[in-house]
Amino acid sequence: MKRSVTVVGAGPAGLTLANLIQQSGIDCVVLERASRTHVETRPRAGVLEHRSVTMLESLGLADRLLMEADRHGTCEFRVSGKAFQVSYSDLYGGREHYVYPQQEVVKDLIGGFLDTGGDIRFSVSDVELRDLTSSSPSVAFTSEDGTQETVSSDFVAGCDGFHGVSRPSIPEGVLTEFTHQHGIEWLTILAEAPPSTKATIYALHDDGFAGHMLRSPTISRFYLQVPVGTKAEDWSDEQVWEALHKRFTLHDSSWALTEGKIIEKRVLDMRSHVVEPMSYGRLYLLGDAAHIITPVGAKGMNLAMNDAATFGRALIDFYATGSETGLKTYSEDCLRRVWRAQEFSQWMVNMIHTDVSSPFFGRLAQARLEHLAESPAYRATFAENYVGP
């Protein structure tokens, strides 16, 4: 048996899988449509759960993360000009979040894979998946220099995101798709501004949600709930800061928001999407190719890495023992965690957003936050889901 896997996509899911199986002696080639510079510098999510960090440690790929990441065990909620904190680490076995930008995770994963002889083809195009139900599926592509190539392997891992070629390569009618538009949008802002807080802030305001996320000692991420259909250019920098100041306002507090140069401003469509099953023949879908989740709760990258761990273990067992059990249960095993994360994210969406068309839902959100502030049992449930089991 040739023991080979083709990975389509060099994001957290594909690179985690590639490192995991290569360290177990399974041949692997990774195909990525973007350049190495692009995937190592594009800003994305920045929060890793305890489970994800533990896995990276086991692969010997967490040294820089553990040295540079900020650890957080508390988050803050603001409602009606008042703030309260939830120390979720204390409530769930000391587990913390690690704030470490996704592009840095990708750098570490690429470096680790290449340092051990890994094969990544960047800037490929015209990717086509073939013979997926055979015992030797193949992937055709055009390399960076224009050469047309084909790679055959035992399995194909589709890790190329929602807009990639992997999922559309599955025949119509095979997958059941679940999609939900949340009816809200976020203006996401990246600013050269030192954090104004030591804990992530979620603020509920009559004008809409505002969020303050930490990225580095000099960079902060902010979110503003905006009307559906908003364009980034509709908001000037001055309007952004004015809205953030207003929505973060606290009564009887000296807290102040630190401003800085805005270096990124875009609108995020808040939607959720899941496909079942997450496999077809010898093609297995991982990460955003199989499921999209809102940023609320910071689950996306962690779910992608869990997919990689689950599929990687199934492959290792298959090649070691010939057992197909893990491969057959891969979709079920992953979807159990995916749907739990979707439920939690939806719960949080409902708790921190204002529906300007229906004040009723705004009051429900306020009631949930007040319950979270007052109930130890409610906070314990939040902590278990927020920091990840």
GROMACS .gro file of C-alpha atoms in nm:
model
  389
    1MET     CA    1   0.000   0.000   0.000
    2LYS     CA    2   0.149   0.335  -0.104
    3ARG     CA    3   0.014   0.528   0.199
    4SER     CA    4  -0.049   0.862   0.032
    5VAL     CA    5  -0.289   1.154   0.075
    6THR     CA    6  -0.344   1.467  -0.133
    7VAL     CA    7  -0.443   1.774   0.068
    8VAL     CA    8  -0.620   2.053  -0.120
    9GLY     CA    9  -0.575   2.378   0.071
   10ALA     CA   10  -0.301   2.511   0.300
   11GLY     CA   11  -0.508   2.656   0.582
   12PRO     CA   12  -0.517   2.539   0.945
   13ALA     CA   13  -0.713   2.223   0.861
   14GLY     CA   14  -0.498   2.110   0.569
   15LEU     CA   15  -0.166   2.195   0.731
   16THR     CA   16  -0.256   2.036   1.064
   17LEU     CA   17  -0.355   1.718   0.884
   18ALA     CA   18  -0.041   1.725   0.668
   19ASN     CA   19   0.188   1.753   0.971
   20LEU     CA   20   0.000   1.486   1.164
   21ILE     CA   21   0.006   1.220   0.895
   22GLN     CA   22   0.356   1.300   0.771
   23GLN     CA   23   0.491   1.249   1.122
   24SER     CA   24   0.323   0.906   1.110
   25GLY     CA   25   0.501   0.810   0.788
   26ILE     CA   26   0.215   0.878   0.546
   27ASP     CA   27   0.316   1.050   0.221
   28CYS     CA   28   0.140   1.379   0.163
   29VAL     CA   29   0.134   1.659  -0.093
   30VAL     CA   30  -0.042   1.989  -0.023
   31LEU     CA   31  -0.187   2.202  -0.304
   32GLU     CA   32  -0.260   2.569  -0.241
   33ARG     CA   33  -0.397   2.823  -0.492
   34ALA     CA   34  -0.246   3.126  -0.313
   35SER     CA   35   0.120   3.214  -0.269
   36ARG     CA   36   0.309   3.128   0.047
   37THR     CA   37   0.340   3.499   0.129
   38HIS     CA   38  -0.035   3.543   0.101
   39VAL     CA   39  -0.135   3.256   0.329
   40GLU     CA   40   0.126   3.353   0.587
   41THR     CA   41   0.018   3.717   0.608
   42ARG     CA   42  -0.360   3.734   0.557
   43PRO     CA   43  -0.525   3.832   0.888
   44ARG     CA   44  -0.781   3.585   1.014
   45ALA     CA   45  -0.909   3.444   1.343
   46GLY     CA   46  -0.683   3.463   1.643
   47VAL     CA   47  -0.813   3.244   1.926
   48LEU     CA   48  -0.707   2.886   1.996
   49GLU     CA   49  -0.876   2.659   2.246
   50HIS     CA   50  -0.691   2.443   2.497
   51ARG     CA   51  -0.764   2.131   2.291
   52SER     CA   52  -0.607   2.279   1.976
   53VAL     CA   53  -0.294   2.394   2.159
   54THR     CA   54  -0.251   2.052   2.319
   55MET     CA   55  -0.263   1.891   1.975
   56LEU     CA   56  -0.002   2.132   1.835
   57GLU     CA   57   0.218   2.059   2.136
   58SER     CA   58   0.195   1.687   2.065
   59LEU     CA   59   0.320   1.756   1.712
   60GLY     CA   60   0.608   1.968   1.836
   61LEU     CA   61   0.463   2.276   1.668
   62ALA     CA   62   0.363   2.494   1.961
   63ASP     CA   63   0.696   2.635   2.083
   64ARG     CA   64   0.653   2.985   1.937
   65LEU     CA   65   0.283   2.988   2.020
   66LEU     CA   66   0.350   2.911   2.386
   67MET     CA   67   0.615   3.183   2.404
   68GLU     CA   68   0.425   3.458   2.224
   69ALA     CA   69   0.052   3.396   2.269
   70ASP     CA   70  -0.147   3.586   2.528
   71ARG     CA   71  -0.352   3.361   2.753
   72HIS     CA   72  -0.700   3.462   2.851
   73GLY     CA   73  -0.940   3.310   3.099
   74THR     CA   74  -1.185   3.597   3.141
   75CYS     CA   75  -1.421   3.785   2.911
   76GLU     CA   76  -1.631   4.092   2.977
   77PHE     CA   77  -1.990   4.174   2.890
   78ARG     CA   78  -2.139   4.522   2.885
   79VAL     CA   79  -2.508   4.605   2.889
   80SER     CA   80  -2.695   4.922   2.980
   81GLY     CA   81  -2.370   5.098   3.068
   82LYS     CA   82  -2.267   4.834   3.320
   83ALA     CA   83  -1.998   4.568   3.293
   84PHE     CA   84  -1.944   4.226   3.442
   85GLN     CA   85  -1.681   3.961   3.383
   86VAL     CA   86  -1.699   3.585   3.350
   87SER     CA   87  -1.383   3.401   3.459
   88TYR     CA   88  -1.447   3.101   3.239
   89SER     CA   89  -1.105   2.946   3.306
   90ASP     CA   90  -1.179   2.923   3.678
   91LEU     CA   91  -1.517   2.770   3.598
   92TYR     CA   92  -1.382   2.500   3.366
   93GLY     CA   93  -1.072   2.334   3.500
   94GLY     CA   94  -0.827   2.618   3.440
   95ARG     CA   95  -0.852   2.594   3.061
   96GLU     CA   96  -0.765   2.914   2.877
   97HIS     CA   97  -0.785   3.071   2.534
   98TYR     CA   98  -0.461   3.144   2.352
   99VAL     CA   99  -0.469   3.465   2.147
  100TYR     CA  100  -0.240   3.392   1.852
  101PRO     CA  101  -0.325   3.515   1.501
  102GLN     CA  102  -0.419   3.248   1.249
  103GLN     CA  103  -0.149   3.360   1.006
  104GLU     CA  104   0.108   3.284   1.275
  105VAL     CA  105  -0.041   2.937   1.322
  106VAL     CA  106  -0.013   2.887   0.946
  107LYS     CA  107   0.352   3.000   0.948
  108ASP     CA  108   0.434   2.749   1.220
  109LEU     CA  109   0.253   2.468   1.041
  110ILE     CA  110   0.416   2.541   0.705
  111GLY     CA  111   0.759   2.563   0.866
  112GLY     CA  112   0.713   2.239   1.054
  113PHE     CA  113   0.588   2.054   0.748
  114LEU     CA  114   0.865   2.177   0.516
  115ASP     CA  115   1.138   2.125   0.777
  116THR     CA  116   1.052   1.755   0.786
  117GLY     CA  117   1.056   1.716   0.407
  118GLY     CA  118   0.696   1.810   0.330
  119ASP     CA  119   0.580   1.893  -0.022
  120ILE     CA  120   0.363   2.206  -0.067
  121ARG     CA  121   0.281   2.341  -0.412
  122PHE     CA  122   0.182   2.707  -0.382
  123SER     CA  123   0.012   2.923  -0.648
  124VAL     CA  124  -0.152   2.630  -0.829
  125SER     CA  125  -0.458   2.680  -1.050
  126ASP     CA  126  -0.716   2.484  -1.251
  127VAL     CA  127  -0.750   2.228  -0.972
  128GLU     CA  128  -0.974   1.934  -1.063
  129LEU     CA  129  -1.062   1.634  -0.846
  130ARG     CA  130  -1.111   1.308  -1.034
  131ASP     CA  131  -1.216   0.946  -0.972
  132LEU     CA  132  -1.321   1.014  -0.615
  133THR     CA  133  -1.507   0.685  -0.574
  134SER     CA  134  -1.212   0.477  -0.695
  135SER     CA  135  -0.930   0.339  -0.481
  136SER     CA  136  -0.688   0.582  -0.646
  137PRO     CA  137  -0.842   0.931  -0.677
  138SER     CA  138  -0.637   1.200  -0.845
  139VAL     CA  139  -0.607   1.576  -0.849
  140ALA     CA  140  -0.509   1.759  -1.166
  141PHE     CA  141  -0.371   2.113  -1.149
  142THR     CA  142  -0.155   2.372  -1.318
  143SER     CA  143   0.162   2.453  -1.128
  144GLU     CA  144   0.298   2.803  -1.074
  145ASP     CA  145   0.522   2.776  -1.382
  146GLY     CA  146   0.231   2.670  -1.604
  147THR     CA  147   0.304   2.297  -1.608
  148GLN     CA  148  -0.002   2.071  -1.602
  149GLU     CA  149   0.034   1.797  -1.342
  150THR     CA  150  -0.169   1.518  -1.186
  151VAL     CA  151  -0.120   1.365  -0.842
  152SER     CA  152  -0.273   1.030  -0.752
  153SER     CA  153  -0.316   0.907  -0.395
  154ASP     CA  154  -0.527   0.686  -0.170
  155PHE     CA  155  -0.735   0.973  -0.029
  156VAL     CA  156  -0.808   1.339  -0.096
  157ALA     CA  157  -0.860   1.586   0.188
  158GLY     CA  158  -1.069   1.884   0.077
  159CYS     CA  159  -0.946   2.170   0.296
  160ASP     CA  160  -0.991   2.456   0.049
  161GLY     CA  161  -1.270   2.650   0.218
  162PHE     CA  162  -1.625   2.739   0.129
  163HIS     CA  163  -1.534   2.872  -0.216
  164GLY     CA  164  -1.291   2.594  -0.305
  165VAL     CA  165  -1.331   2.316  -0.561
  166SER     CA  166  -1.360   2.021  -0.322
  167ARG     CA  167  -1.722   2.041  -0.213
  168PRO     CA  168  -1.853   2.128  -0.565
  169SER     CA  169  -1.672   1.815  -0.690
  170ILE     CA  170  -1.928   1.601  -0.509
  171PRO     CA  171  -2.226   1.514  -0.733
  172GLU     CA  172  -2.550   1.700  -0.677
  173GLY     CA  173  -2.787   1.527  -0.438
  174VAL     CA  174  -2.520   1.353  -0.231
  175LEU     CA  175  -2.490   1.622   0.035
  176THR     CA  176  -2.759   1.772   0.252
  177GLU     CA  177  -2.686   2.140   0.312
  178PHE     CA  178  -2.803   2.338   0.613
  179THR     CA  179  -2.776   2.716   0.578
  180HIS     CA  180  -2.883   3.000   0.804
  181GLN     CA  181  -2.856   3.374   0.745
  182HIS     CA  182  -2.853   3.546   1.082
  183GLY     CA  183  -2.996   3.872   0.950
  184ILE     CA  184  -2.708   4.075   1.088
  185GLU     CA  185  -2.373   4.193   0.959
  186TRP     CA  186  -2.052   4.306   1.126
  187LEU     CA  187  -1.818   4.583   1.025
  188THR     CA  188  -1.481   4.437   1.119
  189ILE     CA  189  -1.202   4.677   1.200
  190LEU     CA  190  -0.832   4.612   1.247
  191ALA     CA  191  -0.649   4.904   1.403
  192GLU     CA  192  -0.295   4.992   1.503
  193ALA     CA  193  -0.414   5.059   1.855
  194PRO     CA  194  -0.291   4.897   2.177
  195PRO     CA  195  -0.570   4.701   2.346
  196SER     CA  196  -0.790   4.905   2.578
  197THR     CA  197  -0.868   4.595   2.781
  198LYS     CA  198  -0.712   4.279   2.918
  199ALA     CA  199  -1.021   4.074   2.834
  200THR     CA  200  -1.237   4.037   2.525
  201ILE     CA  201  -1.536   4.274   2.547
  202TYR     CA  202  -1.886   4.197   2.419
  203ALA     CA  203  -2.112   4.502   2.443
  204LEU     CA  204  -2.489   4.509   2.392
  205HIS     CA  205  -2.618   4.856   2.301
  206ASP     CA  206  -2.944   4.990   2.161
  207ASP     CA  207  -2.753   5.082   1.844
  208GLY     CA  208  -2.618   4.729   1.809
  209PHE     CA  209  -2.337   4.503   1.920
  210ALA     CA  210  -1.974   4.613   1.959
  211GLY     CA  211  -1.680   4.386   2.025
  212HIS     CA  212  -1.321   4.447   2.129
  213MET     CA  213  -1.089   4.153   2.059
  214LEU     CA  214  -0.719   4.137   2.143
  215ARG     CA  215  -0.465   4.050   1.876
  216SER     CA  216  -0.123   4.180   1.988
  217PRO     CA  217   0.029   4.449   2.212
  218THR     CA  218  -0.005   4.697   1.925
  219ILE     CA  219  -0.301   4.568   1.720
  220SER     CA  220  -0.669   4.544   1.814
  221ARG     CA  221  -0.969   4.394   1.637
  222PHE     CA  222  -1.309   4.559   1.672
  223TYR     CA  223  -1.656   4.462   1.552
  224LEU     CA  224  -1.964   4.676   1.499
  225GLN     CA  225  -2.310   4.543   1.423
  226VAL     CA  226  -2.432   4.723   1.110
  227PRO     CA  227  -2.749   4.706   0.898
  228VAL     CA  228  -2.764   4.430   0.637
  229GLY     CA  229  -2.643   4.566   0.305
  230THR     CA  230  -2.389   4.802   0.457
  231LYS     CA  231  -2.065   4.859   0.264
  232ALA     CA  232  -1.735   4.923   0.436
  233GLU     CA  233  -1.694   5.253   0.257
  234ASP     CA  234  -2.022   5.372   0.413
  235TRP     CA  235  -1.831   5.414   0.739
  236SER     CA  236  -1.558   5.676   0.775
  237ASP     CA  237  -1.286   5.620   1.033
  238GLU     CA  238  -1.436   5.900   1.242
  239GLN     CA  239  -1.779   5.733   1.239
  240VAL     CA  240  -1.622   5.403   1.342
  241TRP     CA  241  -1.451   5.548   1.647
  242GLU     CA  242  -1.759   5.749   1.741
  243ALA     CA  243  -1.976   5.436   1.734
  244LEU     CA  244  -1.722   5.231   1.930
  245HIS     CA  245  -1.695   5.496   2.200
  246LYS     CA  246  -2.073   5.515   2.226
  247ARG     CA  247  -2.139   5.141   2.241
  248PHE     CA  248  -1.859   5.069   2.488
  249THR     CA  249  -1.960   5.352   2.724
  250LEU     CA  250  -1.972   5.264   3.093
  251HIS     CA  251  -2.144   5.464   3.364
  252ASP     CA  252  -1.929   5.570   3.658
  253SER     CA  253  -1.606   5.437   3.508
  254SER     CA  254  -1.274   5.584   3.403
  255TRP     CA  255  -1.228   5.323   3.129
  256ALA     CA  256  -1.120   5.476   2.797
  257LEU     CA  257  -1.097   5.342   2.443
  258THR     CA  258  -0.757   5.379   2.277
  259GLU     CA  259  -0.778   5.488   1.913
  260GLY     CA  260  -0.527   5.427   1.636
  261LYS     CA  261  -0.483   5.404   1.262
  262ILE     CA  262  -0.743   5.178   1.100
  263ILE     CA  263  -0.560   4.938   0.866
  264GLU     CA  264  -0.850   4.713   0.764
  265LYS     CA  265  -1.222   4.768   0.735
  266ARG     CA  266  -1.464   4.519   0.579
  267VAL     CA  267  -1.816   4.387   0.622
  268LEU     CA  268  -1.869   4.030   0.739
  269ASP     CA  269  -2.184   3.846   0.641
  270MET     CA  270  -2.296   3.651   0.946
  271ARG     CA  271  -2.406   3.311   0.825
  272SER     CA  272  -2.385   2.947   0.919
  273HIS     CA  273  -2.354   2.650   0.686
  274VAL     CA  274  -2.311   2.275   0.739
  275VAL     CA  275  -2.305   1.986   0.495
  276GLU     CA  276  -2.382   1.624   0.575
  277PRO     CA  277  -2.205   1.393   0.528
  278MET     CA  278  -1.852   1.535   0.526
  279SER     CA  279  -1.722   1.275   0.283
  280TYR     CA  280  -1.783   1.119  -0.057
  281GLY     CA  281  -1.591   0.816  -0.177
  282ARG     CA  282  -1.225   0.884  -0.101
  283LEU     CA  283  -1.281   1.261  -0.061
  284TYR     CA  284  -1.311   1.395   0.293
  285LEU     CA  285  -1.412   1.754   0.365
  286LEU     CA  286  -1.243   1.947   0.646
  287GLY     CA  287  -1.290   2.293   0.792
  288ASP     CA  288  -1.476   2.560   0.598
  289ALA     CA  289  -1.524   2.324   0.305
  290ALA     CA  290  -1.775   2.142   0.527
  291HIS     CA  291  -1.899   2.401   0.774
  292ILE     CA  292  -1.910   2.777   0.825
  293ILE     CA  293  -1.977   2.927   1.167
  294THR     CA  294  -2.008   3.287   1.285
  295PRO     CA  295  -1.704   3.436   1.463
  296VAL     CA  296  -1.913   3.456   1.781
  297GLY     CA  297  -1.747   3.221   2.027
  298ALA     CA  298  -1.426   3.183   1.818
  299LYS     CA  299  -1.493   2.828   1.702
  300GLY     CA  300  -1.405   2.825   1.331
  301MET     CA  301  -1.031   2.756   1.335
  302ASN     CA  302  -1.067   2.517   1.628
  303LEU     CA  303  -1.333   2.312   1.450
  304ALA     CA  304  -1.110   2.293   1.142
  305MET     CA  305  -0.819   2.164   1.347
  306ASN     CA  306  -1.045   1.912   1.520
  307ASP     CA  307  -1.153   1.782   1.176
  308ALA     CA  308  -0.785   1.738   1.090
  309ALA     CA  309  -0.714   1.550   1.412
  310THR     CA  310  -1.016   1.323   1.362
  311PHE     CA  311  -0.937   1.244   0.998
  312GLY     CA  312  -0.567   1.207   1.074
  313ARG     CA  313  -0.632   0.950   1.346
  314ALA     CA  314  -0.863   0.760   1.109
  315LEU     CA  315  -0.594   0.750   0.840
  316ILE     CA  316  -0.323   0.640   1.082
  317ASP     CA  317  -0.545   0.358   1.209
  318PHE     CA  318  -0.637   0.256   0.854
  319TYR     CA  319  -0.276   0.226   0.743
  320ALA     CA  320  -0.165   0.059   1.068
  321THR     CA  321  -0.441  -0.199   1.104
  322GLY     CA  322  -0.652  -0.189   0.788
  323SER     CA  323  -0.954  -0.082   0.992
  324GLU     CA  324  -1.195   0.155   0.817
  325THR     CA  325  -1.395   0.229   1.131
  326GLY     CA  326  -1.253   0.577   1.181
  327LEU     CA  327  -1.300   0.663   0.816
  328LYS     CA  328  -1.660   0.547   0.823
  329THR     CA  329  -1.744   0.740   1.139
  330TYR     CA  330  -1.541   1.051   1.048
  331SER     CA  331  -1.841   1.257   0.943
  332GLU     CA  332  -2.051   1.158   1.242
  333ASP     CA  333  -1.766   1.221   1.484
  334CYS     CA  334  -1.694   1.568   1.345
  335LEU     CA  335  -2.053   1.676   1.304
  336ARG     CA  336  -2.132   1.605   1.668
  337ARG     CA  337  -1.883   1.877   1.767
  338VAL     CA  338  -1.979   2.103   1.475
  339TRP     CA  339  -2.347   2.113   1.568
  340ARG     CA  340  -2.269   2.168   1.933
  341ALA     CA  341  -2.052   2.465   1.834
  342GLN     CA  342  -2.323   2.595   1.602
  343GLU     CA  343  -2.577   2.580   1.883
  344PHE     CA  344  -2.349   2.770   2.119
  345SER     CA  345  -2.261   3.031   1.858
  346GLN     CA  346  -2.629   3.085   1.781
  347TRP     CA  347  -2.703   3.122   2.153
  348MET     CA  348  -2.433   3.386   2.184
  349VAL     CA  349  -2.552   3.566   1.869
  350ASN     CA  350  -2.896   3.598   2.025
  351MET     CA  351  -2.747   3.720   2.353
  352ILE     CA  352  -2.524   4.003   2.231
  353HIS     CA  353  -2.712   4.151   1.934
  354THR     CA  354  -2.990   4.403   1.904
  355ASP     CA  355  -3.270   4.354   1.653
  356VAL     CA  356  -3.358   4.713   1.564
  357SER     CA  357  -3.676   4.595   1.392
  358SER     CA  358  -3.800   4.417   1.704
  359PRO     CA  359  -3.726   4.566   2.048
  360PHE     CA  360  -3.866   4.243   2.193
  361PHE     CA  361  -3.552   4.051   2.095
  362GLY     CA  362  -3.332   4.326   2.232
  363ARG     CA  363  -3.497   4.282   2.569
  364LEU     CA  364  -3.450   3.904   2.546
  365ALA     CA  365  -3.079   3.959   2.486
  366GLN     CA  366  -3.061   4.188   2.787
  367ALA     CA  367  -3.239   3.927   2.999
  368ARG     CA  368  -2.989   3.659   2.895
  369LEU     CA  369  -2.695   3.881   2.986
  370GLU     CA  370  -2.848   3.965   3.321
  371HIS     CA  371  -2.901   3.593   3.384
  372LEU     CA  372  -2.537   3.527   3.294
  373ALA     CA  373  -2.427   3.794   3.540
  374GLU     CA  374  -2.636   3.655   3.823
  375SER     CA  375  -2.644   3.276   3.785
  376PRO     CA  376  -2.338   3.059   3.871
  377ALA     CA  377  -2.498   2.763   3.688
  378TYR     CA  378  -2.555   2.970   3.373
  379ARG     CA  379  -2.194   3.093   3.382
  380ALA     CA  380  -2.065   2.737   3.427
  381THR     CA  381  -2.252   2.621   3.117
  382PHE     CA  382  -2.121   2.921   2.925
  383ALA     CA  383  -1.765   2.847   3.035
  384GLU     CA  384  -1.780   2.481   2.927
  385ASN     CA  385  -1.896   2.574   2.578
  386TYR     CA  386  -1.690   2.891   2.537
  387VAL     CA  387  -1.349   2.751   2.622
  388GLY     CA  388  -1.417   2.419   2.453
  389PRO     CA  389  -1.449   2.068   2.594
   0.00000   0.00000   0.00000
